[in-house]
Amino acid sequence: MLWIMRFSGFFSAAMVMIVLSPSLQSFPPAEAIRSSHLDNYLRLPVQVSPPDYLVEFSFRKAPAFRNADECGSVISRISGKTSVCDPNLVHVAITLDVEYLRGSIAAVHSILQHSQCPESIFFHFLVSETNLETLVRSTFPELKFKVYYFDPEVVRGLISTSVRQALEQPLNYARNYLADLLEPCVRRVIYLDSDLVVVDDISKLWTTNLGSRTIGAPEYCHANFTKYFTAGFWLDQRFSGVFEGRKPCYFNSGVMVIDLAKWRRVGYTGRIERWMEIQKSHRIYELGSLPPFLLVFAGHVAPIEHRWNQHGLGGDNIRGSCRDLHPGAVSLLHWSGSGKPWLRLDSKRPCPLDALWAPYDLYGLSH
């Protein structure tokens, strides 16, 4: 586990005490196969040669990570491959795209490095372009993962303009469709954004008690919740009335534990889509994929400790200015906002906390 204690001042990132988990271990041979789901949310793309921008894209091979002795039960296999339906697995979903691929690889690396039982982690990668699978396999040769193609056309007509163009990318909305994309036997998943690193054992997040709730996330009830919606939204009772009888708090949808079985049963994907349709005609919010989640779930979220989403390290959505850590222990560092650590490090203008992301970066240009 890694503990980060905050001290005041600009150079707080230097005041870090790290105690690594005793199990920096590795996987046996693993599965890397493309999903065979053929429904409205997933349409296999035409296979083409790698584009020029991927020819130069390469990553160093990560070290192997194995389970500690105390991890217990052995993962079951079907025809020599790990079964995605194995009840002992921890399921993690992350998107993969060229712009954020470096961040996704670092996120996976951090999860493996701090997990006591990495053999029990199965990654579900959501993509909207081909050929990224090969890069993942070459970087993590023994990783258990599966790639799911998400068709951008499913949401393109529902997406509205946002305060930042990156928030308008269709793959940002793939999290809305996890219950449809993943196998029915996958009843729970941790969804993670690509601009974060995990510095604690992710099994602790996995075992979150959701109670009667469908999703769990760190809540921030001190935040000004009204700013996430337009004045017109709050003035129109047809829309703002959705929060009557609820005590809505802001939460960041980049770190969530989701009960997929309950999501499927209630049909939350359809509810999110209906709010996106309303947004197209009434402009009730300005910020990407988050507001529909707030509309459907705020006030009905199982609270998770704030240590599991130290968000905002990427600054605001315009300038991407440097931020400091929130007080308290840290299990996950999240560079939400417009400033990304890999871009700032490459430009030789990093923020102090970007140094905490750098050890997980496996990026390197091929020659």
PDB file of C-alpha atoms in Angstrom, residues 50-211:
ATOM      1  CA  PRO A  50      -1.851  -0.317 -38.447  1.00  0.00           C
ATOM      2  CA  PRO A  51      -2.026   3.414 -39.153  1.00  0.00           C
ATOM      3  CA  ASP A  52       1.160   5.467 -39.194  1.00  0.00           C
ATOM      4  CA  TYR A  53       0.601   6.917 -35.729  1.00  0.00           C
ATOM      5  CA  LEU A  54       0.641   3.406 -34.216  1.00  0.00           C
ATOM      6  CA  VAL A  55       3.836   2.324 -35.968  1.00  0.00           C
ATOM      7  CA  GLU A  56       5.781   4.765 -33.797  1.00  0.00           C
ATOM      8  CA  PHE A  57       3.795   3.922 -30.651  1.00  0.00           C
ATOM      9  CA  SER A  58       5.516   1.401 -28.394  1.00  0.00           C
ATOM     10  CA  PHE A  59       5.831   0.606 -24.723  1.00  0.00           C
ATOM     11  CA  ARG A  60       8.439  -1.170 -22.659  1.00  0.00           C
ATOM     12  CA  LYS A  61       7.418  -4.637 -21.537  1.00  0.00           C
ATOM     13  CA  ALA A  62       6.157  -4.615 -17.974  1.00  0.00           C
ATOM     14  CA  PRO A  63       7.634  -6.993 -15.415  1.00  0.00           C
ATOM     15  CA  ALA A  64       5.704 -10.116 -14.516  1.00  0.00           C
ATOM     16  CA  PHE A  65       3.385 -10.021 -11.502  1.00  0.00           C
ATOM     17  CA  ARG A  66       2.236 -13.109  -9.595  1.00  0.00           C
ATOM     18  CA  ASN A  67      -0.169 -13.830  -6.781  1.00  0.00           C
ATOM     19  CA  ALA A  68       1.063 -13.919  -3.219  1.00  0.00           C
ATOM     20  CA  ASP A  69       0.766 -17.255  -1.412  1.00  0.00           C
ATOM     21  CA  GLU A  70      -2.181 -16.041   0.655  1.00  0.00           C
ATOM     22  CA  CYS A  71      -4.349 -15.289  -2.384  1.00  0.00           C
ATOM     23  CA  GLY A  72      -6.158 -18.577  -1.955  1.00  0.00           C
ATOM     24  CA  SER A  73      -8.293 -20.141  -4.683  1.00  0.00           C
ATOM     25  CA  VAL A  74      -6.897 -20.883  -8.107  1.00  0.00           C
ATOM     26  CA  ILE A  75      -8.552 -19.185 -11.078  1.00  0.00           C
ATOM     27  CA  SER A  76     -10.519 -21.688 -13.172  1.00  0.00           C
ATOM     28  CA  ARG A  77      -9.689 -22.220 -16.817  1.00  0.00           C
ATOM     29  CA  ILE A  78     -11.551 -23.279 -19.944  1.00  0.00           C
ATOM     30  CA  SER A  79      -9.416 -24.788 -22.739  1.00  0.00           C
ATOM     31  CA  GLY A  80      -6.301 -23.374 -21.096  1.00  0.00           C
ATOM     32  CA  LYS A  81      -7.690 -19.844 -20.876  1.00  0.00           C
ATOM     33  CA  THR A  82      -9.037 -17.984 -17.901  1.00  0.00           C
ATOM     34  CA  SER A  83     -12.826 -17.957 -17.883  1.00  0.00           C
ATOM     35  CA  VAL A  84     -14.234 -14.432 -17.684  1.00  0.00           C
ATOM     36  CA  CYS A  85     -17.095 -15.944 -15.687  1.00  0.00           C
ATOM     37  CA  ASP A  86     -14.843 -17.157 -12.874  1.00  0.00           C
ATOM     38  CA  PRO A  87     -16.407 -15.854  -9.622  1.00  0.00           C
ATOM     39  CA  ASN A  88     -12.963 -15.268  -8.090  1.00  0.00           C
ATOM     40  CA  LEU A  89     -12.037 -12.551 -10.579  1.00  0.00           C
ATOM     41  CA  VAL A  90     -11.858  -8.824  -9.949  1.00  0.00           C
ATOM     42  CA  HIS A  91     -13.233  -7.079 -13.052  1.00  0.00           C
ATOM     43  CA  VAL A  92     -11.811  -3.729 -14.170  1.00  0.00           C
ATOM     44  CA  ALA A  93     -13.044  -1.790 -17.227  1.00  0.00           C
ATOM     45  CA  ILE A  94     -10.917   0.889 -18.916  1.00  0.00           C
ATOM     46  CA  THR A  95     -11.166   2.569 -22.316  1.00  0.00           C
ATOM     47  CA  LEU A  96      -8.331   2.449 -24.843  1.00  0.00           C
ATOM     48  CA  ASP A  97      -7.776   5.094 -27.480  1.00  0.00           C
ATOM     49  CA  VAL A  98      -4.672   6.571 -29.090  1.00  0.00           C
ATOM     50  CA  GLU A  99      -4.880   9.929 -27.310  1.00  0.00           C
ATOM     51  CA  TYR A 100      -5.091   8.399 -23.826  1.00  0.00           C
ATOM     52  CA  LEU A 101      -3.343   5.078 -24.462  1.00  0.00           C
ATOM     53  CA  ARG A 102      -0.271   6.129 -22.500  1.00  0.00           C
ATOM     54  CA  GLY A 103      -2.458   6.887 -19.511  1.00  0.00           C
ATOM     55  CA  SER A 104      -4.358   3.596 -19.788  1.00  0.00           C
ATOM     56  CA  ILE A 105      -1.139   1.587 -19.877  1.00  0.00           C
ATOM     57  CA  ALA A 106       0.148   3.421 -16.794  1.00  0.00           C
ATOM     58  CA  ALA A 107      -3.151   2.769 -14.995  1.00  0.00           C
ATOM     59  CA  VAL A 108      -2.953  -0.972 -15.674  1.00  0.00           C
ATOM     60  CA  HIS A 109       0.700  -1.042 -14.590  1.00  0.00           C
ATOM     61  CA  SER A 110      -0.138   0.686 -11.318  1.00  0.00           C
ATOM     62  CA  ILE A 111      -2.999  -1.715 -10.562  1.00  0.00           C
ATOM     63  CA  LEU A 112      -0.807  -4.763 -11.107  1.00  0.00           C
ATOM     64  CA  GLN A 113       2.092  -3.372  -9.107  1.00  0.00           C
ATOM     65  CA  HIS A 114       0.018  -2.734  -6.001  1.00  0.00           C
ATOM     66  CA  SER A 115      -2.214  -5.807  -6.120  1.00  0.00           C
ATOM     67  CA  GLN A 116      -1.525  -8.692  -3.772  1.00  0.00           C
ATOM     68  CA  CYS A 117      -3.445 -11.031  -6.092  1.00  0.00           C
ATOM     69  CA  PRO A 118      -2.865  -9.726  -9.658  1.00  0.00           C
ATOM     70  CA  GLU A 119      -3.732 -13.116 -11.168  1.00  0.00           C
ATOM     71  CA  SER A 120      -7.300 -12.487 -10.016  1.00  0.00           C
ATOM     72  CA  ILE A 121      -7.702  -9.279 -12.034  1.00  0.00           C
ATOM     73  CA  PHE A 122      -9.420  -9.380 -15.417  1.00  0.00           C
ATOM     74  CA  PHE A 123      -9.326  -6.249 -17.569  1.00  0.00           C
ATOM     75  CA  HIS A 124     -12.128  -5.309 -19.951  1.00  0.00           C
ATOM     76  CA  PHE A 125     -10.811  -2.826 -22.538  1.00  0.00           C
ATOM     77  CA  LEU A 126     -13.337  -0.730 -24.466  1.00  0.00           C
ATOM     78  CA  VAL A 127     -12.132   0.502 -27.853  1.00  0.00           C
ATOM     79  CA  SER A 128     -13.478   2.343 -30.874  1.00  0.00           C
ATOM     80  CA  GLU A 129     -10.467   1.693 -33.103  1.00  0.00           C
ATOM     81  CA  THR A 130      -8.513  -1.399 -34.062  1.00  0.00           C
ATOM     82  CA  ASN A 131      -4.914  -2.517 -33.477  1.00  0.00           C
ATOM     83  CA  LEU A 132      -4.583  -1.280 -29.890  1.00  0.00           C
ATOM     84  CA  GLU A 133      -4.974  -4.839 -28.634  1.00  0.00           C
ATOM     85  CA  THR A 134      -1.549  -5.826 -29.998  1.00  0.00           C
ATOM     86  CA  LEU A 135       0.144  -3.007 -28.121  1.00  0.00           C
ATOM     87  CA  VAL A 136      -1.450  -4.091 -24.853  1.00  0.00           C
ATOM     88  CA  ARG A 137      -0.424  -7.710 -25.349  1.00  0.00           C
ATOM     89  CA  SER A 138       3.171  -6.799 -26.171  1.00  0.00           C
ATOM     90  CA  THR A 139       3.404  -4.587 -23.072  1.00  0.00           C
ATOM     91  CA  PHE A 140       1.676  -7.056 -20.729  1.00  0.00           C
ATOM     92  CA  PRO A 141       2.292 -10.484 -22.343  1.00  0.00           C
ATOM     93  CA  GLU A 142       0.632 -12.409 -19.494  1.00  0.00           C
ATOM     94  CA  LEU A 143      -2.247 -10.041 -18.779  1.00  0.00           C
ATOM     95  CA  LYS A 144      -5.764 -11.404 -18.512  1.00  0.00           C
ATOM     96  CA  PHE A 145      -7.880  -9.157 -20.709  1.00  0.00           C
ATOM     97  CA  LYS A 146     -10.523  -8.954 -23.369  1.00  0.00           C
ATOM     98  CA  VAL A 147     -11.188  -6.225 -25.920  1.00  0.00           C
ATOM     99  CA  TYR A 148     -14.704  -4.980 -26.709  1.00  0.00           C
ATOM    100  CA  TYR A 149     -15.373  -2.825 -29.731  1.00  0.00           C
ATOM    101  CA  PHE A 150     -17.783   0.026 -28.947  1.00  0.00           C
ATOM    102  CA  ASP A 151     -19.458   1.480 -32.019  1.00  0.00           C
ATOM    103  CA  PRO A 152     -19.238   5.312 -31.880  1.00  0.00           C
ATOM    104  CA  GLU A 153     -22.449   5.594 -33.907  1.00  0.00           C
ATOM    105  CA  VAL A 154     -24.428   4.303 -30.923  1.00  0.00           C
ATOM    106  CA  VAL A 155     -24.021   7.638 -29.120  1.00  0.00           C
ATOM    107  CA  ARG A 156     -22.852  10.092 -31.768  1.00  0.00           C
ATOM    108  CA  GLY A 157     -26.352  11.422 -32.277  1.00  0.00           C
ATOM    109  CA  LEU A 158     -26.866  11.831 -28.525  1.00  0.00           C
ATOM    110  CA  ILE A 159     -23.678  13.777 -27.747  1.00  0.00           C
ATOM    111  CA  SER A 160     -23.895  17.534 -27.220  1.00  0.00           C
ATOM    112  CA  THR A 161     -21.092  20.083 -27.387  1.00  0.00           C
ATOM    113  CA  SER A 162     -19.166  20.471 -24.165  1.00  0.00           C
ATOM    114  CA  VAL A 163     -16.798  22.922 -22.471  1.00  0.00           C
ATOM    115  CA  ARG A 164     -13.869  20.813 -23.723  1.00  0.00           C
ATOM    116  CA  GLN A 165     -13.762  18.934 -27.031  1.00  0.00           C
ATOM    117  CA  ALA A 166     -12.154  15.868 -25.469  1.00  0.00           C
ATOM    118  CA  LEU A 167     -15.333  15.370 -23.433  1.00  0.00           C
ATOM    119  CA  GLU A 168     -17.338  14.962 -26.651  1.00  0.00           C
ATOM    120  CA  GLN A 169     -15.554  11.795 -27.799  1.00  0.00           C
ATOM    121  CA  PRO A 170     -17.981   8.855 -28.157  1.00  0.00           C
ATOM    122  CA  LEU A 171     -15.721   6.503 -26.197  1.00  0.00           C
ATOM    123  CA  ASN A 172     -16.290   8.676 -23.100  1.00  0.00           C
ATOM    124  CA  TYR A 173     -19.849   7.352 -23.147  1.00  0.00           C
ATOM    125  CA  ALA A 174     -18.933   3.653 -23.406  1.00  0.00           C
ATOM    126  CA  ARG A 175     -19.240   3.393 -19.613  1.00  0.00           C
ATOM    127  CA  ASN A 176     -23.002   3.865 -20.103  1.00  0.00           C
ATOM    128  CA  TYR A 177     -23.110   0.535 -21.947  1.00  0.00           C
ATOM    129  CA  LEU A 178     -20.950  -1.703 -19.781  1.00  0.00           C
ATOM    130  CA  ALA A 179     -23.958  -3.758 -18.720  1.00  0.00           C
ATOM    131  CA  ASP A 180     -24.630  -4.552 -22.382  1.00  0.00           C
ATOM    132  CA  LEU A 181     -21.056  -4.981 -23.568  1.00  0.00           C
ATOM    133  CA  LEU A 182     -19.742  -7.266 -20.841  1.00  0.00           C
ATOM    134  CA  GLU A 183     -20.839 -10.881 -20.499  1.00  0.00           C
ATOM    135  CA  PRO A 184     -24.009 -11.430 -18.429  1.00  0.00           C
ATOM    136  CA  CYS A 185     -21.990 -13.520 -15.970  1.00  0.00           C
ATOM    137  CA  VAL A 186     -19.973 -10.387 -15.068  1.00  0.00           C
ATOM    138  CA  ARG A 187     -22.171  -9.027 -12.298  1.00  0.00           C
ATOM    139  CA  ARG A 188     -19.878  -6.316 -10.915  1.00  0.00           C
ATOM    140  CA  VAL A 189     -17.154  -4.143 -12.427  1.00  0.00           C
ATOM    141  CA  ILE A 190     -14.840  -1.327 -11.412  1.00  0.00           C
ATOM    142  CA  TYR A 191     -14.838   1.390 -14.051  1.00  0.00           C
ATOM    143  CA  LEU A 192     -11.720   3.568 -14.199  1.00  0.00           C
ATOM    144  CA  ASP A 193     -10.753   6.542 -16.355  1.00  0.00           C
ATOM    145  CA  SER A 194      -7.470   6.457 -18.268  1.00  0.00           C
ATOM    146  CA  ASP A 195      -5.826   9.419 -16.509  1.00  0.00           C
ATOM    147  CA  LEU A 196      -5.200   7.886 -13.093  1.00  0.00           C
ATOM    148  CA  VAL A 197      -2.951   5.541 -11.154  1.00  0.00           C
ATOM    149  CA  VAL A 198      -3.930   3.192  -8.338  1.00  0.00           C
ATOM    150  CA  VAL A 199      -1.490   3.130  -5.411  1.00  0.00           C
ATOM    151  CA  ASP A 200      -3.284   0.628  -3.188  1.00  0.00           C
ATOM    152  CA  ASP A 201      -4.639  -2.902  -3.582  1.00  0.00           C
ATOM    153  CA  ILE A 202      -7.634  -2.629  -5.895  1.00  0.00           C
ATOM    154  CA  SER A 203      -9.287  -5.609  -4.174  1.00  0.00           C
ATOM    155  CA  LYS A 204     -10.153  -3.204  -1.357  1.00  0.00           C
ATOM    156  CA  LEU A 205     -12.201  -1.121  -3.800  1.00  0.00           C
ATOM    157  CA  TRP A 206     -13.715  -4.257  -5.331  1.00  0.00           C
ATOM    158  CA  THR A 207     -15.165  -5.421  -2.010  1.00  0.00           C
ATOM    159  CA  THR A 208     -17.066  -2.169  -1.456  1.00  0.00           C
ATOM    160  CA  ASN A 209     -20.469  -2.844   0.087  1.00  0.00           C
ATOM    161  CA  LEU A 210     -22.996  -1.239  -2.261  1.00  0.00           C
ATOM    162  CA  GLY A 211     -25.987  -2.195  -0.122  1.00  0.00           C
TER     163      GLY A 211
END
